[in-house]
């Protein structure tokens, strides 16, 4: 079992979703390999050849399950009830294969996202806002989308060059070779491992706040397009400092050191809280969720009508 926080064994008890720690106040993530997860009473236990630990699932935002992991049906149900998102990933967290449900049970924010996505004018507005968040000095209003993409490319290239000089790590080009991972440079491995962790965190934030990971605004055509949109807001600030630092540090377990460093870095930046706030800012989803246990409304062209009642 890897990257287990040095804290603590927490036994949890679920009352209802509103009494649990809010998503953005939770811990960041936990990555596990070769571990068996089982429910035990009111806790979830993680069994590994090196020992057993009770997972703090009530305050855990996302659990990344790597190779060799197995999880019981009851453990999955228990983690879903607390709002802990499950992500099934490849070795070292470099791929994301599947995910579980997030914390929210309301579709209001997803519907708003779909309306913004489907309208070309509102979609362009969100795209411009997303790019603007990456530039502390802001962007001129008269730039075309092509010009904005050019500025973003220059910003990323200059940042790589700056970190390369500061850490003495050679950088030529960004390469992600999923079929030839062992031949990748240490820096490219570090960046890829860091990006995978950031994708997992962004995916969890999207699900937990009630949005769809597929309806991207900048990216399109993939089931994780919106995950890439959100992660790109923070990559330069969050991933690159840790990736360059660890690539410049001699030693083994590069990907593990990147994940551990990112966990601490994300916590210090309060990244989960920022993700939730930025998502609501971009898509306008600050209103409280509907009652999780109440039935949904019925669609009507003149306005939704109340569900769960007899209209005869």
Coordinates of C-alpha atoms in Angstrom, one line a residue:
X1 CA 0.0 0.0 0.0
X2 CA 1.5 3.3 -1.0
X3 CA 1.1 7.0 -0.1
X4 CA -1.0 6.4 3.0
X5 CA -1.1 9.6 5.1
X6 CA 0.8 9.3 8.3
X7 CA -2.4 10.3 10.2
X8 CA -4.8 8.2 11.6
X9 CA -7.3 5.8 11.8
X10 CA -10.8 7.2 11.6
X11 CA -13.9 5.2 12.2
X12 CA -16.9 6.9 10.5
X13 CA -20.7 6.7 10.8
X14 CA -23.0 8.0 8.1
X15 CA -26.0 10.1 9.1
X16 CA -26.8 11.8 5.8
X17 CA -24.9 13.6 3.1
X18 CA -25.2 17.0 4.7
X19 CA -23.6 15.9 8.0
X20 CA -20.5 14.6 6.3
X21 CA -17.4 16.7 5.7
X22 CA -17.9 18.8 2.6
X23 CA -16.0 17.7 -0.5
X24 CA -13.8 20.7 -0.7
X25 CA -12.9 20.3 3.0
X26 CA -11.8 16.7 2.6
X27 CA -8.3 15.3 2.2
X28 CA -6.9 15.1 -1.3
X29 CA -6.4 11.5 -2.5
X30 CA -5.1 8.1 -1.6
X31 CA -3.4 5.8 -4.1
X32 CA -3.3 2.0 -3.4
X33 CA -1.8 -1.0 -5.1
X34 CA -2.1 -4.7 -4.3
X35 CA -4.6 -4.0 -1.6
X36 CA -7.9 -5.7 -0.6
X37 CA -10.7 -3.4 0.6
X38 CA -13.5 -4.8 2.8
X39 CA -16.2 -3.3 5.0
X40 CA -15.8 -4.0 8.7
X41 CA -18.6 -2.8 10.8
X42 CA -18.8 0.9 10.1
X43 CA -15.3 1.2 8.6
X44 CA -13.5 0.2 5.5
X45 CA -10.3 -1.8 6.0
X46 CA -7.4 -1.9 3.6
X47 CA -5.5 -5.2 3.8
X48 CA -2.0 -5.2 2.3
X49 CA 1.0 -7.6 2.7
X50 CA 2.6 -5.0 4.8
X51 CA -0.3 -4.6 7.2
X52 CA -3.8 -3.2 7.6
X53 CA -5.2 0.3 7.9
X54 CA -8.7 1.7 8.4
X55 CA -9.3 4.2 5.6
X56 CA -10.6 7.7 6.5
X57 CA -13.3 7.4 3.8
X58 CA -15.6 10.0 5.5
X59 CA -12.9 12.8 4.8
X60 CA -11.4 11.2 1.7
X61 CA -12.3 12.8 -1.6
X62 CA -10.9 10.3 -4.1
X63 CA -9.4 6.8 -3.8
X64 CA -7.2 5.7 -6.7
X65 CA -7.1 1.9 -7.0
X66 CA -4.1 0.7 -8.9
X67 CA -3.1 -2.8 -10.1
X68 CA -3.7 -5.7 -7.7
X69 CA -6.5 -4.0 -5.9
X70 CA -9.8 -5.7 -5.1
X71 CA -12.8 -4.2 -3.3
X72 CA -16.0 -5.8 -1.9
X73 CA -19.5 -4.8 -2.9
X74 CA -20.2 -3.6 0.6
X75 CA -17.0 -1.5 0.7
X76 CA -17.9 0.2 -2.6
X77 CA -21.4 1.0 -1.2
X78 CA -20.0 2.4 2.0
X79 CA -17.6 4.7 0.2
X80 CA -20.3 5.8 -2.2
X81 CA -22.5 6.7 0.8
X82 CA -19.8 9.0 2.2
X83 CA -19.1 10.8 -1.2
X84 CA -15.7 9.2 -1.6
X85 CA -15.1 8.8 -5.4
X86 CA -13.5 5.6 -6.6
X87 CA -11.1 5.8 -9.6
X88 CA -9.6 2.7 -11.1
X89 CA -6.2 3.6 -12.5
X90 CA -3.1 2.0 -14.1
X91 CA 0.2 1.3 -12.5
X92 CA 1.6 4.4 -10.9
X93 CA -1.7 6.2 -11.6
X94 CA -0.7 7.0 -15.2
X95 CA -4.1 6.0 -16.7
X96 CA -7.7 6.4 -15.5
X97 CA -10.0 3.5 -16.6
X98 CA -13.2 3.9 -14.7
X99 CA -14.9 5.9 -11.9
X100 CA -17.7 5.6 -9.4
X101 CA -20.4 8.1 -8.5
X102 CA -19.7 11.3 -6.6
X103 CA -21.3 12.9 -3.6
X104 CA -24.2 14.9 -5.1
X105 CA -27.5 13.4 -6.0
X106 CA -29.0 16.5 -7.8
X107 CA -28.9 16.9 -11.6
X108 CA -29.4 20.7 -11.5
X109 CA -25.7 21.6 -12.1
X110 CA -25.3 19.0 -14.8
X111 CA -28.3 20.4 -16.6
X112 CA -26.9 23.9 -16.4
X113 CA -23.5 22.6 -17.7
X114 CA -25.3 21.0 -20.7
X115 CA -27.2 24.2 -21.5
X116 CA -23.9 26.3 -21.5
X117 CA -22.2 23.6 -23.5
X118 CA -24.9 23.3 -26.2
X119 CA -25.1 27.1 -26.9
X120 CA -22.1 28.3 -29.0
X121 CA -22.2 31.8 -27.4
X122 CA -22.3 30.6 -23.8
X123 CA -19.7 27.9 -24.6
X124 CA -17.3 30.5 -26.0
X125 CA -17.8 32.6 -22.9
X126 CA -16.9 29.7 -20.6
X127 CA -13.8 28.9 -22.8
X128 CA -12.6 32.5 -22.6
X129 CA -13.1 32.4 -18.8
X130 CA -11.1 29.2 -18.5
X131 CA -8.2 30.6 -20.4
X132 CA -8.4 33.9 -18.5
X133 CA -8.0 32.0 -15.2
X134 CA -4.6 30.8 -16.3
X135 CA -3.3 34.4 -16.8
X136 CA -3.1 36.5 -13.5
X137 CA -2.8 39.6 -15.6
X138 CA -6.0 38.7 -17.6
X139 CA -6.5 38.7 -21.3
X140 CA -7.6 41.5 -23.7
X141 CA -11.2 41.2 -24.7
X142 CA -10.4 41.6 -28.4
X143 CA -8.3 38.4 -28.8
X144 CA -9.6 35.7 -31.0
X145 CA -9.7 32.1 -29.7
X146 CA -6.8 31.2 -32.0
X147 CA -4.8 34.1 -30.5
X148 CA -5.6 33.0 -27.0
X149 CA -4.4 29.5 -27.7
X150 CA -1.2 30.9 -29.1
X151 CA -0.6 32.9 -25.9
X152 CA -1.4 29.8 -23.8
X153 CA 1.2 27.8 -25.8
X154 CA 3.8 30.4 -25.3
X155 CA 3.0 30.6 -21.5
X156 CA 3.5 26.8 -21.1
X157 CA 6.7 26.7 -23.2
X158 CA 8.2 29.6 -21.2
X159 CA 7.3 27.9 -17.9
X160 CA 9.0 24.7 -19.0
X161 CA 12.1 26.6 -20.0
X162 CA 12.2 28.5 -16.7
X163 CA 11.9 25.3 -14.5
X164 CA 14.4 23.6 -16.8
X165 CA 17.0 26.3 -16.1
X166 CA 16.1 26.5 -12.4
X167 CA 16.5 22.7 -11.7
X168 CA 19.1 21.9 -14.3
X169 CA 16.8 19.3 -16.0
X170 CA 17.0 19.2 -19.8
X171 CA 13.7 19.6 -21.5
X172 CA 13.2 19.3 -25.2
X173 CA 9.6 18.4 -25.8
X174 CA 6.6 17.0 -23.9
X175 CA 6.0 13.4 -24.7
X176 CA 3.5 10.9 -23.3
X177 CA 4.3 7.4 -24.5
X178 CA 1.8 5.1 -23.0
X179 CA 3.0 2.1 -25.1
X180 CA 6.6 2.8 -24.4
X181 CA 6.6 4.1 -20.8
X182 CA 10.1 2.7 -19.8
X183 CA 11.8 4.7 -22.6
X184 CA 10.4 8.0 -21.5
X185 CA 12.7 10.6 -19.9
X186 CA 12.5 11.0 -16.2
X187 CA 10.9 14.4 -16.6
X188 CA 8.2 13.2 -19.0
X189 CA 7.5 10.3 -16.5
X190 CA 7.3 12.8 -13.7
X191 CA 4.9 15.1 -15.6
X192 CA 2.7 12.2 -16.7
X193 CA 2.5 10.7 -13.2
X194 CA 1.6 14.2 -11.8
X195 CA -0.9 14.9 -14.5
X196 CA -2.7 11.6 -13.8
X197 CA -3.0 12.5 -10.1
X198 CA -4.4 15.9 -11.1
X199 CA -6.8 14.3 -13.5
X200 CA -8.1 12.0 -10.7
X201 CA -8.5 15.0 -8.4
X202 CA -10.3 17.0 -11.1
X203 CA -12.5 14.1 -11.9
X204 CA -13.5 13.7 -8.3
X205 CA -14.2 17.4 -8.0
X206 CA -16.4 17.3 -11.1
X207 CA -18.4 14.3 -10.0
X208 CA -18.7 15.5 -6.4
X209 CA -20.0 18.9 -7.4
X210 CA -22.6 17.5 -9.8
X211 CA -21.2 18.1 -13.2
X212 CA -20.4 15.8 -16.1
X213 CA -16.8 14.8 -16.9
X214 CA -17.7 14.3 -20.6
X215 CA -19.1 17.8 -21.5
X216 CA -15.9 19.7 -22.0
X217 CA -15.7 23.3 -23.3
X218 CA -12.1 23.6 -24.4
X219 CA -11.6 19.9 -25.0
X220 CA -14.2 17.8 -26.9
X221 CA -15.0 14.3 -28.1
X222 CA -13.8 12.3 -25.1
X223 CA -15.6 11.0 -22.0
X224 CA -13.1 12.9 -19.9
X225 CA -13.1 16.2 -21.9
X226 CA -14.2 18.3 -18.9
X227 CA -11.6 16.6 -16.7
X228 CA -8.9 17.8 -19.1
X229 CA -10.5 21.3 -19.1
X230 CA -10.4 21.6 -15.3
X231 CA -6.9 20.0 -14.9
X232 CA -5.4 22.4 -17.4
X233 CA -6.3 25.3 -15.1
X234 CA -3.8 24.1 -12.6
X235 CA -1.1 22.0 -14.3
X236 CA 1.5 24.7 -14.6
X237 CA 1.1 25.8 -11.0
X238 CA 0.6 22.4 -9.4
X239 CA 2.3 19.7 -11.4
X240 CA 5.4 21.3 -13.0
X241 CA 7.2 22.4 -9.8
X242 CA 7.0 18.9 -8.2
X243 CA 7.8 17.1 -11.5
X244 CA 10.9 19.1 -12.1
X245 CA 12.0 18.9 -8.5
X246 CA 11.7 15.2 -8.4
X247 CA 13.2 14.6 -11.8
X248 CA 16.3 16.6 -10.7
X249 CA 16.5 14.5 -7.5
X250 CA 18.6 11.2 -7.7
X251 CA 16.9 8.1 -6.6
X252 CA 14.4 5.4 -7.4
X253 CA 10.6 5.4 -7.2
X254 CA 10.2 8.6 -9.2
X255 CA 6.5 8.3 -9.8
X256 CA 5.8 7.6 -6.1
X257 CA 7.9 10.6 -5.0
X258 CA 5.9 12.8 -7.5
X259 CA 2.6 11.5 -6.1
X260 CA 3.7 12.0 -2.5
X261 CA 5.0 15.5 -3.3
X262 CA 1.8 16.4 -5.1
X263 CA -0.4 15.2 -2.2
X264 CA 1.4 17.7 0.1
X265 CA 1.5 20.4 -2.5
X266 CA -2.2 20.1 -3.3
X267 CA -3.1 20.2 0.4
X268 CA -1.0 23.3 0.9
X269 CA -2.7 25.0 -2.0
X270 CA -6.2 24.0 -0.8
X271 CA -6.7 22.8 -4.4
X272 CA -10.0 20.9 -3.7
X273 CA -11.6 24.0 -2.3
X274 CA -10.3 26.0 -5.3
X275 CA -11.6 23.5 -7.8
X276 CA -15.0 23.6 -6.3
X277 CA -15.1 27.4 -6.2
X278 CA -13.8 27.7 -9.8
X279 CA -16.3 25.2 -11.1
X280 CA -19.2 27.1 -9.5
X281 CA -17.7 30.4 -10.8
X282 CA -17.4 29.1 -14.3
X283 CA -20.7 27.3 -14.5
X284 CA -22.8 29.3 -12.0
X285 CA -23.7 26.4 -9.7
X286 CA -23.7 27.9 -6.2
X287 CA -27.3 27.1 -5.2
X288 CA -27.8 24.3 -2.6
X289 CA -28.6 20.8 -3.8
X290 CA -32.1 19.5 -3.9
X291 CA -33.2 17.0 -1.3
X292 CA -31.2 13.9 -2.0
X293 CA -34.0 11.6 -1.0
X294 CA -36.8 13.4 -2.8
X295 CA -38.0 12.1 -6.2
X296 CA -37.0 14.1 -9.2
X297 CA -39.4 16.5 -11.1
X298 CA -41.2 15.7 -14.3
X299 CA -40.3 17.5 -17.4
X300 CA -43.0 19.6 -19.1
X301 CA -42.6 22.1 -22.0
X302 CA -44.2 24.8 -19.8
X303 CA -41.9 24.1 -16.9
X304 CA -41.1 21.2 -14.7
X305 CA -43.8 19.8 -12.4
X306 CA -43.4 18.1 -9.1
X307 CA -42.6 14.4 -9.1
X308 CA -43.6 11.7 -6.7
X309 CA -47.3 12.7 -6.7
X310 CA -50.3 11.3 -8.5
X311 CA -51.4 13.8 -11.2
X312 CA -54.6 11.9 -12.1

